Short mmCIF file of C-alpha atoms in Angstrom, two decimals:
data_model
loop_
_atom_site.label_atom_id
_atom_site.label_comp_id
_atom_site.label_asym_id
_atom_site.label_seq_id
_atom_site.Cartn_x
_atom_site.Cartn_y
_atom_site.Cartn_z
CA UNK A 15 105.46 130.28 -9.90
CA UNK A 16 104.51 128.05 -12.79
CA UNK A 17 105.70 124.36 -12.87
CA UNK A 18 105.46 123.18 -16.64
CA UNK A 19 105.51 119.78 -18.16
CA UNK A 20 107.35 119.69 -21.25
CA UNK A 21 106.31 117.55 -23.82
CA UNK A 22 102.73 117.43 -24.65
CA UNK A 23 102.37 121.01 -23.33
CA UNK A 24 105.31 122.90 -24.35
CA UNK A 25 106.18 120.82 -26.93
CA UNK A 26 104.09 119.09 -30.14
CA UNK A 27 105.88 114.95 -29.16
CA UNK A 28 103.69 113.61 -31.63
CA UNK A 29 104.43 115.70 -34.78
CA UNK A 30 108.37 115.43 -33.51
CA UNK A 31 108.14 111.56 -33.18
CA UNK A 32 106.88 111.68 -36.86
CA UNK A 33 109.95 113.86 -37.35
CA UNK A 34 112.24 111.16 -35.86
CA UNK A 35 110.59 108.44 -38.87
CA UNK A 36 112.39 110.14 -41.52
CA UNK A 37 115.76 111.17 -39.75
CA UNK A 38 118.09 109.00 -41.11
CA UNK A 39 119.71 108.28 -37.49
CA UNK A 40 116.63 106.83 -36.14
CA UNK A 41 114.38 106.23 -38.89
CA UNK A 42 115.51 102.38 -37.66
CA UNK A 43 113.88 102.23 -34.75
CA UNK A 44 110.84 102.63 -36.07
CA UNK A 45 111.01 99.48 -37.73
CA UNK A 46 113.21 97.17 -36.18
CA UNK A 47 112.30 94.95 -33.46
CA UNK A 48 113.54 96.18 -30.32
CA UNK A 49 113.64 95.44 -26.66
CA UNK A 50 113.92 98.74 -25.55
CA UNK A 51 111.71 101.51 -25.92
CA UNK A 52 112.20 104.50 -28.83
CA UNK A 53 112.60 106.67 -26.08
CA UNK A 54 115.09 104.52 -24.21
CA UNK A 55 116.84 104.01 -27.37
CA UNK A 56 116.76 107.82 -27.62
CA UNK A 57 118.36 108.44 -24.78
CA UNK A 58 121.41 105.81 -24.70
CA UNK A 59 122.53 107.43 -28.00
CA UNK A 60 121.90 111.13 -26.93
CA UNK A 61 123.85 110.08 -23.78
CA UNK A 62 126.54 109.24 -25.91
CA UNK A 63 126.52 111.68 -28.52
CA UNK A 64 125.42 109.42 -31.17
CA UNK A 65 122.53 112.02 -31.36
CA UNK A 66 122.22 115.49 -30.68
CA UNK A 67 120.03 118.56 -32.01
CA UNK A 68 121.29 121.57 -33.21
CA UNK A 69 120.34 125.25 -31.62
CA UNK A 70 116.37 126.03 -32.57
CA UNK A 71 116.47 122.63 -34.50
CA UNK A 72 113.67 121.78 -32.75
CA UNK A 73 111.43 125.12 -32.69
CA UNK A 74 108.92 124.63 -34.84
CA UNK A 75 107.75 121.48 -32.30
CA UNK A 76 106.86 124.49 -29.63
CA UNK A 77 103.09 125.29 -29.51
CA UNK A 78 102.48 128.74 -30.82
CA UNK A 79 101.71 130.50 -26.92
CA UNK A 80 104.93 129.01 -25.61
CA UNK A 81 107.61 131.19 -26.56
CA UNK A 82 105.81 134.47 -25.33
CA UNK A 83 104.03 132.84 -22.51
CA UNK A 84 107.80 132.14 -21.13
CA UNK A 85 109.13 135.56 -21.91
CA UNK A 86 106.52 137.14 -20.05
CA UNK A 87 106.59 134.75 -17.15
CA UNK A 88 110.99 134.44 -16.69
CA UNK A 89 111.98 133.30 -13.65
CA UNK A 90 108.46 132.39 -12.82
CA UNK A 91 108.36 129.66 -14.89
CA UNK A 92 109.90 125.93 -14.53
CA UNK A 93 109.44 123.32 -16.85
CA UNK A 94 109.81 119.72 -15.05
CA UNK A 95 109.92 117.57 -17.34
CA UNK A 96 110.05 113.44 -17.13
CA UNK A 97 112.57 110.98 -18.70
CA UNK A 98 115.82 110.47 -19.74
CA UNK A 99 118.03 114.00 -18.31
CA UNK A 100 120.20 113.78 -20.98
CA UNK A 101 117.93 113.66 -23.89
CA UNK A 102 115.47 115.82 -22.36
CA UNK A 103 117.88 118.73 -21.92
CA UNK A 104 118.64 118.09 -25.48
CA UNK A 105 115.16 118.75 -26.73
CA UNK A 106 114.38 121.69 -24.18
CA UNK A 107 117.62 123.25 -25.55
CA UNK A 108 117.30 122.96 -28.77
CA UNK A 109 113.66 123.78 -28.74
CA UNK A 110 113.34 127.38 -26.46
CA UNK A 111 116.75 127.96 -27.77
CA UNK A 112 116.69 131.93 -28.28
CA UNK A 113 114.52 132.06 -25.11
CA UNK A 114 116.19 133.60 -22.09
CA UNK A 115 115.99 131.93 -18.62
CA UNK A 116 114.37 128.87 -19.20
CA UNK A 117 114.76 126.83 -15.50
CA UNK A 118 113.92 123.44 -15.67
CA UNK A 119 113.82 120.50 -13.34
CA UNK A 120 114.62 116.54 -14.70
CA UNK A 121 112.74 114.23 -13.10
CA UNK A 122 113.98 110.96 -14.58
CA UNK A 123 111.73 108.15 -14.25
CA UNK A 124 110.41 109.49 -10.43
CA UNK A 125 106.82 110.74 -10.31
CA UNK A 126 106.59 114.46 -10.11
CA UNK A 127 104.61 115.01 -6.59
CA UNK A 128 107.65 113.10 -5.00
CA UNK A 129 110.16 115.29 -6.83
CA UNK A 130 108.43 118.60 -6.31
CA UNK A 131 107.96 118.06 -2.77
CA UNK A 132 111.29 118.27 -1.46
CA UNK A 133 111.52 121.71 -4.21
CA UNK A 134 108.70 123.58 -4.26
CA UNK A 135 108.60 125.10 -0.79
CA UNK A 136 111.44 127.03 -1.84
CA UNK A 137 109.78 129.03 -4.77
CA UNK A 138 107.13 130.54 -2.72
CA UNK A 139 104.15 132.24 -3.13
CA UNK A 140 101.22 131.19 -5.66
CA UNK A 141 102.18 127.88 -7.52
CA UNK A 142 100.68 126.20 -10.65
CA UNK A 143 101.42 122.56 -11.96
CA UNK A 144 100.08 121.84 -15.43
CA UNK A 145 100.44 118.83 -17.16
CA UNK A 146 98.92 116.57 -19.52
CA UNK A 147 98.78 113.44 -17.85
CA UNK A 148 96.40 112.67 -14.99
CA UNK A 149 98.83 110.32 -13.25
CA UNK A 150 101.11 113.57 -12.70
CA UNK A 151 98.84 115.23 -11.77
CA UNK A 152 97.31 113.10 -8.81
CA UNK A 153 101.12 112.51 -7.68
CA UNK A 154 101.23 116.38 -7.28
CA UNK A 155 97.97 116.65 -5.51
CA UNK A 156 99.11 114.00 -3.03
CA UNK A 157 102.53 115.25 -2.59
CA UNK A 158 102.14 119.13 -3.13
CA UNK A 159 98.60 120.00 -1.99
CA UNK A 160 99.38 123.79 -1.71
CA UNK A 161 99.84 123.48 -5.79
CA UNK A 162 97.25 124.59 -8.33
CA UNK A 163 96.70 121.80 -10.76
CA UNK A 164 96.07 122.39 -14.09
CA UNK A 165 95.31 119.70 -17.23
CA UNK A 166 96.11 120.55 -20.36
CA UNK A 167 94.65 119.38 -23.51
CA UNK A 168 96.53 120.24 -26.24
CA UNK A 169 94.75 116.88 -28.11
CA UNK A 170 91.10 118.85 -27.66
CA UNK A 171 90.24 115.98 -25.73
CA UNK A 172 88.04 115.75 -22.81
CA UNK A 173 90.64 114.79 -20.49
CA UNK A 174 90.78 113.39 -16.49
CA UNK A 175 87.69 115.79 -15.48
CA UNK A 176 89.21 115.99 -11.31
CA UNK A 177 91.06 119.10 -12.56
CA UNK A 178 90.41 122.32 -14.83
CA UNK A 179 90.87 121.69 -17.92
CA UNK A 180 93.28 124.04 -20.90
CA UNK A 181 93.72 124.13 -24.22
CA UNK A 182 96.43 126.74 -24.39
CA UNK A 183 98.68 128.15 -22.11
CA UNK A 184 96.71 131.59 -22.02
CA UNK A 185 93.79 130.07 -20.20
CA UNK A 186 96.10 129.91 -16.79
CA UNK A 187 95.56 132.53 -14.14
#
């Protein structure tokens, strides 16, 4: 079983948050002086359908080995993913739209070890977290030590160093 984070490793954030600059429904809040974060923002108006993407909308954010790394993994493959439910199942809908059985877990503002913990047991077998932040990915070591942690770098970056580190999705086992 393969536990995914979304954006940053399915999903190109930073060329979509450029995207978000020019949309004419949020192009504000990137100048505008706000108290709440973009993504907060984001999420209040998703959550009340101020905002919404349409069906493959957001495809072309997906990195390249994503679609056909899913395909050929199916119901091996979860993608828990953190912030706002709402707006996150947006984006992962509109996104691997066309894609059948995408699972996915919402985390919300928890850590991820805390969250997989009470879940993971229930997959079985072999298990693989990857993820591009480091503070994930010690939360899933603490929580989940049976899990295989893997960093990705989609960036090229060096990255944490206390795990192995990708570049593409390919590179997993």
């Amino acid at each position: 079983m393969y536990f995914l984070d979304f954006d940053r490793t399915l999903f190109d954030t930073n060329a979509f948050i450029e995207s978000l600059r020019v949309r004419p429904e949020t192009e504000s809040l990137f100048t505008d002086e706000a108290n709440m974060s973009i993504a907060q923002t984001l999420g209040r108006m998703s959550e009340t359908g101020a905002f919404s993407f349409s069906a493959g909308e957001l495809s072309r954010f997906v990195y390249p080995d994503v679609p056909e790394f899913l395909r050929m993994l199916g119901n091996e493959a979860t993608i828990v993913t953190s912030g706002n439910p709402v707006f996150q199942q947006m984006k992962i809908a509109s996104a691997l739209a066309g894609i059948p059985r995408i699972s996915a877990l919402y985390v919300g503002d928890e850590p991820k070890g805390p969250f997989l913990a009470l879940r993971h047991a229930s997959y079985g077998g072999t298990q693989i977290f990857t993820d591009d932040r480091p503070v994930e990915l010690e939360s899933v070591a603490e929580h989940c030590p049976s899990i295989r942690l893997f960093e990705i770098r989609r960036d090229g970056t060096l990255g944490d160093g206390r795990w192995p580190i990708i570049h593409s999705l390919s590179e997993l086992p």
